[in-house]
Each structure stands twice: as structure tokens, then as C-alpha cells.
PDB file of C-alpha atoms in Angstrom:
ATOM      1  CA  MET A   1      63.317 -13.381 -54.974  1.00 51.00           C
ATOM      2  CA  VAL A   2      60.696 -14.849 -57.356  1.00 55.00           C
ATOM      3  CA  ASP A   3      61.194 -13.825 -60.982  1.00 74.00           C
ATOM      4  CA  VAL A   4      58.330 -12.202 -62.908  1.00 77.00           C
ATOM      5  CA  ASP A   5      57.722 -15.196 -65.202  1.00 82.00           C
ATOM      6  CA  GLN A   6      57.443 -17.505 -62.196  1.00 82.00           C
ATOM      7  CA  ARG A   7      54.916 -15.189 -60.512  1.00 83.00           C
ATOM      8  CA  VAL A   8      52.888 -14.948 -63.696  1.00 86.00           C
ATOM      9  CA  ARG A   9      52.813 -18.778 -64.005  1.00 86.00           C
ATOM     10  CA  GLU A  10      51.743 -19.067 -60.403  1.00 85.00           C
ATOM     11  CA  GLU A  11      48.929 -16.479 -60.898  1.00 85.00           C
ATOM     12  CA  MET A  12      47.758 -18.283 -64.060  1.00 87.00           C
ATOM     13  CA  LEU A  13      47.788 -21.673 -62.238  1.00 85.00           C
ATOM     14  CA  GLU A  14      45.822 -20.217 -59.273  1.00 83.00           C
ATOM     15  CA  ALA A  15      43.256 -18.720 -61.678  1.00 84.00           C
ATOM     16  CA  ALA A  16      42.879 -22.041 -63.551  1.00 85.00           C
ATOM     17  CA  ILE A  17      42.283 -23.903 -60.274  1.00 81.00           C
ATOM     18  CA  LEU A  18      39.687 -21.305 -59.170  1.00 78.00           C
ATOM     19  CA  ASP A  19      37.904 -21.656 -62.541  1.00 81.00           C
ATOM     20  CA  ASN A  20      37.973 -25.456 -62.219  1.00 80.00           C
ATOM     21  CA  GLU A  21      36.589 -25.444 -58.676  1.00 77.00           C
ATOM     22  CA  GLN A  22      33.989 -22.716 -59.161  1.00 77.00           C
ATOM     23  CA  PRO A  23      31.194 -25.182 -60.065  1.00 77.00           C
ATOM     24  CA  ASN A  24      31.624 -26.793 -56.597  1.00 73.00           C
ATOM     25  CA  ILE A  25      31.043 -23.603 -54.700  1.00 73.00           C
ATOM     26  CA  HIS A  26      27.363 -23.076 -53.785  1.00 75.00           C
ATOM     27  CA  HIS A  27      27.407 -20.457 -51.052  1.00 76.00           C
ATOM     28  CA  ALA A  28      29.084 -17.249 -50.093  1.00 79.00           C
ATOM     29  CA  PRO A  29      32.286 -17.469 -48.015  1.00 74.00           C
ATOM     30  CA  HIS A  30      32.057 -17.162 -44.263  1.00 79.00           C
ATOM     31  CA  GLU A  31      34.556 -15.327 -42.140  1.00 81.00           C
ATOM     32  CA  PRO A  32      36.244 -17.534 -39.633  1.00 76.00           C
ATOM     33  CA  GLU A  33      35.476 -16.953 -35.933  1.00 79.00           C
ATOM     34  CA  ASP A  34      38.167 -15.087 -34.019  1.00 79.00           C
ATOM     35  CA  ASP A  35      40.354 -17.456 -32.032  1.00 75.00           C
ATOM     36  CA  PRO A  36      41.895 -16.226 -28.811  1.00 81.00           C
ATOM     37  CA  ASN A  37      45.603 -15.320 -28.988  1.00 82.00           C
ATOM     38  CA  PRO A  38      47.455 -18.059 -27.041  1.00 82.00           C
ATOM     39  CA  PHE A  39      50.120 -15.468 -26.136  1.00 83.00           C
ATOM     40  CA  GLU A  40      47.591 -12.970 -24.697  1.00 83.00           C
ATOM     41  CA  GLY A  41      49.459 -11.067 -21.887  1.00 83.00           C
ATOM     42  CA  ASN A  42      52.727 -12.872 -22.573  1.00 85.00           C
ATOM     43  CA  PRO A  43      54.725 -10.943 -25.210  1.00 88.00           C
ATOM     44  CA  GLU A  44      57.942 -12.929 -24.350  1.00 87.00           C
ATOM     45  CA  ALA A  45      56.224 -16.242 -25.275  1.00 86.00           C
ATOM     46  CA  GLU A  46      55.049 -14.689 -28.526  1.00 88.00           C
ATOM     47  CA  ARG A  47      58.585 -13.462 -29.276  1.00 89.00           C
ATOM     48  CA  ILE A  48      59.989 -16.976 -28.671  1.00 88.00           C
ATOM     49  CA  PHE A  49      57.279 -18.453 -30.917  1.00 89.00           C
ATOM     50  CA  TRP A  50      58.169 -16.145 -33.855  1.00 91.00           C
ATOM     51  CA  ALA A  51      61.874 -16.682 -33.388  1.00 91.00           C
ATOM     52  CA  PHE A  52      61.498 -20.430 -33.426  1.00 88.00           C
ATOM     53  CA  LEU A  53      59.100 -20.399 -36.407  1.00 89.00           C
ATOM     54  CA  ASN A  54      61.378 -18.086 -38.406  1.00 90.00           C
ATOM     55  CA  HIS A  55      64.366 -20.375 -37.629  1.00 90.00           C
ATOM     56  CA  GLN A  56      62.379 -23.483 -38.870  1.00 86.00           C
ATOM     57  CA  ILE A  57      61.371 -21.623 -42.057  1.00 84.00           C
ATOM     58  CA  GLU A  58      64.937 -20.440 -42.770  1.00 86.00           C
ATOM     59  CA  GLU A  59      66.242 -23.942 -42.224  1.00 84.00           C
ATOM     60  CA  VAL A  60      63.436 -25.402 -44.468  1.00 78.00           C
ATOM     61  CA  HIS A  61      62.619 -27.768 -41.573  1.00 79.00           C
ATOM     62  CA  ILE A  62      59.768 -30.266 -42.111  1.00 81.00           C
ATOM     63  CA  PRO A  63      58.613 -31.415 -38.678  1.00 81.00           C
ATOM     64  CA  ASP A  64      58.560 -35.171 -37.937  1.00 83.00           C
ATOM     65  CA  GLY A  65      55.206 -36.815 -38.344  1.00 81.00           C
ATOM     66  CA  TYR A  66      54.005 -34.624 -41.296  1.00 76.00           C
ATOM     67  CA  PRO A  67      54.475 -36.757 -44.441  1.00 73.00           C
ATOM     68  CA  PHE A  68      54.314 -34.079 -47.123  1.00 68.00           C
ATOM     69  CA  ILE A  69      56.670 -35.693 -49.623  1.00 64.00           C
ATOM     70  CA  PRO A  70      55.696 -37.134 -52.051  1.00 71.00           C
ATOM     71  CA  TRP A  71      52.857 -34.668 -52.575  1.00 71.00           C
ATOM     72  CA  ASP A  72      49.545 -35.916 -53.953  1.00 76.00           C
ATOM     73  CA  GLU A  73      48.360 -33.394 -56.619  1.00 83.00           C
ATOM     74  CA  ILE A  74      44.785 -34.586 -56.502  1.00 84.00           C
ATOM     75  CA  ASP A  75      42.744 -35.438 -53.479  1.00 84.00           C
ATOM     76  CA  THR A  76      39.216 -36.834 -53.373  1.00 87.00           C
ATOM     77  CA  LEU A  77      36.686 -35.456 -50.889  1.00 84.00           C
ATOM     78  CA  LYS A  78      33.286 -36.834 -50.198  1.00 85.00           C
ATOM     79  CA  VAL A  79      30.737 -33.991 -50.652  1.00 83.00           C
ATOM     80  CA  GLY A  80      27.211 -35.205 -49.927  1.00 84.00           C
ATOM     81  CA  LYS A  81      26.826 -38.432 -51.827  1.00 86.00           C
ATOM     82  CA  ARG A  82      29.482 -37.844 -54.435  1.00 87.00           C
ATOM     83  CA  ASN A  83      33.240 -37.735 -54.505  1.00 90.00           C
ATOM     84  CA  VAL A  84      34.865 -34.549 -55.720  1.00 87.00           C
ATOM     85  CA  GLU A  85      38.440 -34.353 -57.011  1.00 87.00           C
ATOM     86  CA  ILE A  86      40.352 -31.282 -55.736  1.00 84.00           C
ATOM     87  CA  GLN A  87      43.519 -30.169 -57.397  1.00 83.00           C
ATOM     88  CA  LEU A  88      46.395 -29.525 -55.052  1.00 81.00           C
ATOM     89  CA  PRO A  89      49.408 -28.422 -57.034  1.00 84.00           C
ATOM     90  CA  GLU A  90      52.574 -29.084 -55.102  1.00 82.00           C
ATOM     91  CA  GLU A  91      54.130 -25.703 -55.875  1.00 81.00           C
ATOM     92  CA  ILE A  92      51.203 -23.929 -54.272  1.00 81.00           C
ATOM     93  CA  TRP A  93      50.104 -26.150 -51.449  1.00 83.00           C
ATOM     94  CA  ALA A  94      53.215 -27.952 -50.197  1.00 80.00           C
ATOM     95  CA  PRO A  95      54.924 -24.749 -48.993  1.00 84.00           C
ATOM     96  CA  ARG A  96      51.704 -23.685 -47.220  1.00 85.00           C
ATOM     97  CA  ALA A  97      51.280 -27.147 -45.641  1.00 85.00           C
ATOM     98  CA  ILE A  98      54.902 -27.147 -44.467  1.00 85.00           C
ATOM     99  CA  ARG A  99      54.544 -23.608 -43.027  1.00 88.00           C
ATOM    100  CA  TRP A 100      51.381 -24.721 -41.207  1.00 89.00           C
ATOM    101  CA  ALA A 101      53.233 -27.750 -39.744  1.00 89.00           C
ATOM    102  CA  CYS A 102      56.139 -25.583 -38.709  1.00 89.00           C
ATOM    103  CA  SER A 103      53.752 -23.101 -37.102  1.00 90.00           C
ATOM    104  CA  LEU A 104      51.951 -25.883 -35.196  1.00 90.00           C
ATOM    105  CA  GLU A 105      55.234 -27.408 -33.992  1.00 89.00           C
ATOM    106  CA  SER A 106      56.527 -23.938 -32.973  1.00 89.00           C
ATOM    107  CA  LEU A 107      53.325 -23.279 -31.035  1.00 90.00           C
ATOM    108  CA  ILE A 108      53.501 -26.631 -29.233  1.00 89.00           C
ATOM    109  CA  HIS A 109      57.153 -26.177 -28.248  1.00 86.00           C
ATOM    110  CA  CYS A 110      56.583 -22.625 -27.164  1.00 86.00           C
ATOM    111  CA  MET A 111      53.593 -23.480 -25.032  1.00 85.00           C
ATOM    112  CA  GLU A 112      55.534 -26.396 -23.447  1.00 87.00           C
ATOM    113  CA  LEU A 113      58.383 -23.997 -22.677  1.00 82.00           C
ATOM    114  CA  VAL A 114      56.058 -21.430 -21.122  1.00 77.00           C
ATOM    115  CA  ASP A 115      54.320 -24.140 -19.050  1.00 78.00           C
ATOM    116  CA  SER A 116      57.668 -25.375 -17.731  1.00 78.00           C
ATOM    117  CA  LEU A 117      58.739 -21.920 -16.460  1.00 68.00           C
TER     118      LEU A 117
END
């Protein structure tokens, strides 16, 4: 469980990052398009996916081929003709990146299992 002081620090950090990046935002956000559910019509495959993903998260598994450590706190993106530095604090983005990698690996393994049946 995250203590209150830790949560307040995280919220302050997120607000500071948003304030810092606000000058780089020039349009309203767009909703992402709906992607089809890869498990449509196959609830057993979806159950396997969530079970595998939850196991990876509980074990704090970082899939092979995803070099997250050491974490670069600043990344430079080319926007038009200029380079923009983006802040990527490890305590915020590393857990999200690791969860994304675990989700992708879980999906790949699950789809391979379903295809082999």
C-alpha cells in the first residue's frame, strides 16, 4: 500500500511535469480509435491472458528484450524542426513501461497457445 506522503509526492511530480510540458501542447487531445478485442468470442483465452499477466506482475518479471534499466529520465524527440526534451521520471514511467512489456509478452504467449490448440 502506498503511504499518503508518497502519493502526494507523486501527484506533485505529475503536476510539475504537466506544467513543464504544457507549452508543447498545441491541440486538443484525440480519443484513440477502438481496437478489436483479440479475445472476442474466446473467454478462455482471455482468462489465460489475465492469469499469465497477473503472474508476471506479481513476480515483477521484466520480459527479455526490453532494456528498461537503467532508465533514462530525459528523452529527446524531434518535433518539426526542433528537438524537445521530455521528462520521463523513472518512478512514474518505468512501472508503466514494464507493465506494457508484460502485457505484450502475455498477449503473444496467449495467442501462440490459442493458435496451437
